Amino acid sequence: QVHLVESGGGLVQPGASLRLSCVASASIPGLNSMAWYRQAPGKQREFVAGFTSGGDINYANSVKGRFATSRDNAKNTLYLQMNSLKPEDTAVYYCRVTTLDYNVWGQGTQVTVSS
């Protein structure tokens, strides 16, 4: 089973940018979905952006036009470019990989947007 490690979080001011990375410990089988989720204090975990098993990319309405996800299969890495960050983007960000055989979450990386 693959392990996922997120990085790139931090404390930034409103309007700033961050780039998150999620590295998988091994190659991921071809039929898979990879996605970013986030969980703010006191709230449920929610979908942010990700690739479906068919290769389509979906975004939550709250991040459309500001966030962009990409993947580098050669590096087993999923990225999340976050621009024009807002205080309401503050959360722990998780990546998730789902295949026919497993559903794995990373440990999360904290993103705090505050002036």
PDB file of C-alpha atoms in Angstrom:
ATOM      1  CA  GLN A   1       0.000   0.000   0.000  1.00  0.00           C
ATOM      2  CA  VAL A   2       1.308   3.450  -0.882  1.00  0.00           C
ATOM      3  CA  HIS A   3       2.026   6.154   1.695  1.00  0.00           C
ATOM      4  CA  LEU A   4       1.414   9.825   1.020  1.00  0.00           C
ATOM      5  CA  VAL A   5       3.349  12.779   2.421  1.00  0.00           C
ATOM      6  CA  GLU A   6       2.123  16.342   1.981  1.00  0.00           C
ATOM      7  CA  SER A   7       4.327  19.427   2.283  1.00  0.00           C
ATOM      8  CA  GLY A   8       4.348  23.106   1.421  1.00  0.00           C
ATOM      9  CA  GLY A   9       1.934  24.487   3.971  1.00  0.00           C
ATOM     10  CA  GLY A  10       2.615  27.532   6.080  1.00  0.00           C
ATOM     11  CA  LEU A  11       1.462  30.886   7.391  1.00  0.00           C
ATOM     12  CA  VAL A  12       0.814  33.499   4.720  1.00  0.00           C
ATOM     13  CA  GLN A  13      -1.013  36.794   4.372  1.00  0.00           C
ATOM     14  CA  PRO A  14      -4.229  37.185   2.393  1.00  0.00           C
ATOM     15  CA  GLY A  15      -3.529  37.404  -1.319  1.00  0.00           C
ATOM     16  CA  ALA A  16      -0.385  35.308  -1.132  1.00  0.00           C
ATOM     17  CA  SER A  17       0.330  32.030  -2.890  1.00  0.00           C
ATOM     18  CA  LEU A  18       1.424  28.587  -1.765  1.00  0.00           C
ATOM     19  CA  ARG A  19       2.225  25.379  -3.572  1.00  0.00           C
ATOM     20  CA  LEU A  20       1.453  22.098  -1.858  1.00  0.00           C
ATOM     21  CA  SER A  21       3.007  18.797  -2.835  1.00  0.00           C
ATOM     22  CA  CYS A  22       1.901  15.256  -2.135  1.00  0.00           C
ATOM     23  CA  VAL A  23       4.490  12.572  -2.762  1.00  0.00           C
ATOM     24  CA  ALA A  24       3.533   8.920  -2.979  1.00  0.00           C
ATOM     25  CA  SER A  25       5.972   6.301  -1.723  1.00  0.00           C
ATOM     26  CA  ALA A  26       5.461   4.143  -4.792  1.00  0.00           C
ATOM     27  CA  SER A  27       4.015   4.229  -8.254  1.00  0.00           C
ATOM     28  CA  ILE A  28       0.265   4.383  -8.273  1.00  0.00           C
ATOM     29  CA  PRO A  29      -1.676   1.965 -10.462  1.00  0.00           C
ATOM     30  CA  GLY A  30      -3.018   3.475 -13.625  1.00  0.00           C
ATOM     31  CA  LEU A  31      -6.698   3.416 -12.726  1.00  0.00           C
ATOM     32  CA  ASN A  32      -6.786   5.883  -9.849  1.00  0.00           C
ATOM     33  CA  SER A  33      -8.089   9.172  -8.623  1.00  0.00           C
ATOM     34  CA  MET A  34      -5.932  11.685  -6.777  1.00  0.00           C
ATOM     35  CA  ALA A  35      -7.377  14.636  -4.949  1.00  0.00           C
ATOM     36  CA  TRP A  36      -6.909  17.351  -2.368  1.00  0.00           C
ATOM     37  CA  TYR A  37      -9.235  17.830   0.591  1.00  0.00           C
ATOM     38  CA  ARG A  38      -9.167  20.251   3.477  1.00  0.00           C
ATOM     39  CA  GLN A  39     -10.547  20.446   6.968  1.00  0.00           C
ATOM     40  CA  ALA A  40     -10.949  23.666   8.883  1.00  0.00           C
ATOM     41  CA  PRO A  41     -11.348  23.691  12.693  1.00  0.00           C
ATOM     42  CA  GLY A  42     -14.833  22.622  13.658  1.00  0.00           C
ATOM     43  CA  LYS A  43     -15.805  21.753  10.102  1.00  0.00           C
ATOM     44  CA  GLN A  44     -16.095  18.593   8.061  1.00  0.00           C
ATOM     45  CA  ARG A  45     -13.418  17.592   5.611  1.00  0.00           C
ATOM     46  CA  GLU A  46     -14.283  18.877   2.145  1.00  0.00           C
ATOM     47  CA  PHE A  47     -13.142  18.248  -1.402  1.00  0.00           C
ATOM     48  CA  VAL A  48     -10.894  20.936  -2.904  1.00  0.00           C
ATOM     49  CA  ALA A  49      -9.550  19.713  -6.244  1.00  0.00           C
ATOM     50  CA  GLY A  50      -8.489  16.544  -7.939  1.00  0.00           C
ATOM     51  CA  PHE A  51      -8.199  14.140 -10.834  1.00  0.00           C
ATOM     52  CA  THR A  52     -10.837  11.538 -11.522  1.00  0.00           C
ATOM     53  CA  SER A  53      -9.883   8.049 -12.656  1.00  0.00           C
ATOM     54  CA  GLY A  54     -10.756   9.181 -16.168  1.00  0.00           C
ATOM     55  CA  GLY A  55      -8.279  12.034 -16.004  1.00  0.00           C
ATOM     56  CA  ASP A  56     -10.773  14.861 -15.603  1.00  0.00           C
ATOM     57  CA  ILE A  57      -9.985  17.644 -13.147  1.00  0.00           C
ATOM     58  CA  ASN A  58     -12.608  18.952 -10.754  1.00  0.00           C
ATOM     59  CA  TYR A  59     -12.566  21.921  -8.404  1.00  0.00           C
ATOM     60  CA  ALA A  60     -14.726  23.037  -5.553  1.00  0.00           C
ATOM     61  CA  ASN A  61     -16.629  26.204  -6.425  1.00  0.00           C
ATOM     62  CA  SER A  62     -14.908  28.042  -3.589  1.00  0.00           C
ATOM     63  CA  VAL A  63     -11.463  27.625  -5.188  1.00  0.00           C
ATOM     64  CA  LYS A  64     -12.218  27.793  -8.912  1.00  0.00           C
ATOM     65  CA  GLY A  65     -10.033  30.343 -10.649  1.00  0.00           C
ATOM     66  CA  ARG A  66      -7.628  30.541  -7.691  1.00  0.00           C
ATOM     67  CA  PHE A  67      -6.331  26.994  -7.222  1.00  0.00           C
ATOM     68  CA  ALA A  68      -4.862  24.616  -9.776  1.00  0.00           C
ATOM     69  CA  THR A  69      -3.933  20.991  -9.330  1.00  0.00           C
ATOM     70  CA  SER A  70      -1.445  19.062 -11.414  1.00  0.00           C
ATOM     71  CA  ARG A  71       0.412  15.782 -11.243  1.00  0.00           C
ATOM     72  CA  ASP A  72       3.781  14.434 -12.248  1.00  0.00           C
ATOM     73  CA  ASN A  73       3.417  10.687 -12.651  1.00  0.00           C
ATOM     74  CA  ALA A  74       7.159  10.209 -13.120  1.00  0.00           C
ATOM     75  CA  LYS A  75       7.684  11.669  -9.646  1.00  0.00           C
ATOM     76  CA  ASN A  76       4.569  10.125  -8.105  1.00  0.00           C
ATOM     77  CA  THR A  77       3.609  13.633  -7.028  1.00  0.00           C
ATOM     78  CA  LEU A  78       0.384  15.628  -6.891  1.00  0.00           C
ATOM     79  CA  TYR A  79       0.518  19.416  -6.628  1.00  0.00           C
ATOM     80  CA  LEU A  80      -1.866  22.132  -5.559  1.00  0.00           C
ATOM     81  CA  GLN A  81      -1.030  25.683  -6.585  1.00  0.00           C
ATOM     82  CA  MET A  82      -3.011  28.079  -4.420  1.00  0.00           C
ATOM     83  CA  ASN A  83      -3.199  31.733  -5.427  1.00  0.00           C
ATOM     84  CA  SER A  84      -5.074  34.709  -4.000  1.00  0.00           C
ATOM     85  CA  LEU A  85      -5.391  32.953  -0.669  1.00  0.00           C
ATOM     86  CA  LYS A  86      -8.149  34.043   1.676  1.00  0.00           C
ATOM     87  CA  PRO A  87      -8.547  33.623   5.449  1.00  0.00           C
ATOM     88  CA  GLU A  88     -11.325  31.120   4.754  1.00  0.00           C
ATOM     89  CA  ASP A  89      -8.766  28.874   3.012  1.00  0.00           C
ATOM     90  CA  THR A  90      -7.199  28.229   6.411  1.00  0.00           C
ATOM     91  CA  ALA A  91      -7.298  24.470   7.029  1.00  0.00           C
ATOM     92  CA  VAL A  92      -5.304  21.292   7.131  1.00  0.00           C
ATOM     93  CA  TYR A  93      -4.897  20.104   3.552  1.00  0.00           C
ATOM     94  CA  TYR A  94      -4.837  16.395   2.793  1.00  0.00           C
ATOM     95  CA  CYS A  95      -4.196  14.425  -0.333  1.00  0.00           C
ATOM     96  CA  ARG A  96      -6.006  11.215  -1.095  1.00  0.00           C
ATOM     97  CA  VAL A  97      -5.392   8.421  -3.560  1.00  0.00           C
ATOM     98  CA  THR A  98      -8.062   5.907  -4.474  1.00  0.00           C
ATOM     99  CA  THR A  99      -7.442   2.840  -6.582  1.00  0.00           C
ATOM    100  CA  LEU A 100      -9.251  -0.430  -7.100  1.00  0.00           C
ATOM    101  CA  ASP A 101      -7.285  -1.875  -4.179  1.00  0.00           C
ATOM    102  CA  TYR A 102      -6.948   0.888  -1.625  1.00  0.00           C
ATOM    103  CA  ASN A 103      -7.975   4.334  -0.422  1.00  0.00           C
ATOM    104  CA  VAL A 104      -5.118   6.209   1.247  1.00  0.00           C
ATOM    105  CA  TRP A 105      -4.853   9.606   2.959  1.00  0.00           C
ATOM    106  CA  GLY A 106      -1.778  11.632   3.781  1.00  0.00           C
ATOM    107  CA  GLN A 107      -1.139  13.116   7.214  1.00  0.00           C
ATOM    108  CA  GLY A 108      -1.982  16.645   6.133  1.00  0.00           C
ATOM    109  CA  THR A 109      -0.217  20.000   5.977  1.00  0.00           C
ATOM    110  CA  GLN A 110      -1.434  23.147   7.730  1.00  0.00           C
ATOM    111  CA  VAL A 111      -2.248  26.242   5.711  1.00  0.00           C
ATOM    112  CA  THR A 112      -2.981  29.413   7.656  1.00  0.00           C
ATOM    113  CA  VAL A 113      -3.996  32.619   5.929  1.00  0.00           C
ATOM    114  CA  SER A 114      -3.933  35.582   8.267  1.00  0.00           C
ATOM    115  CA  SER A 115      -2.840  39.192   8.379  1.00  0.00           C
TER     116      SER A 115
END
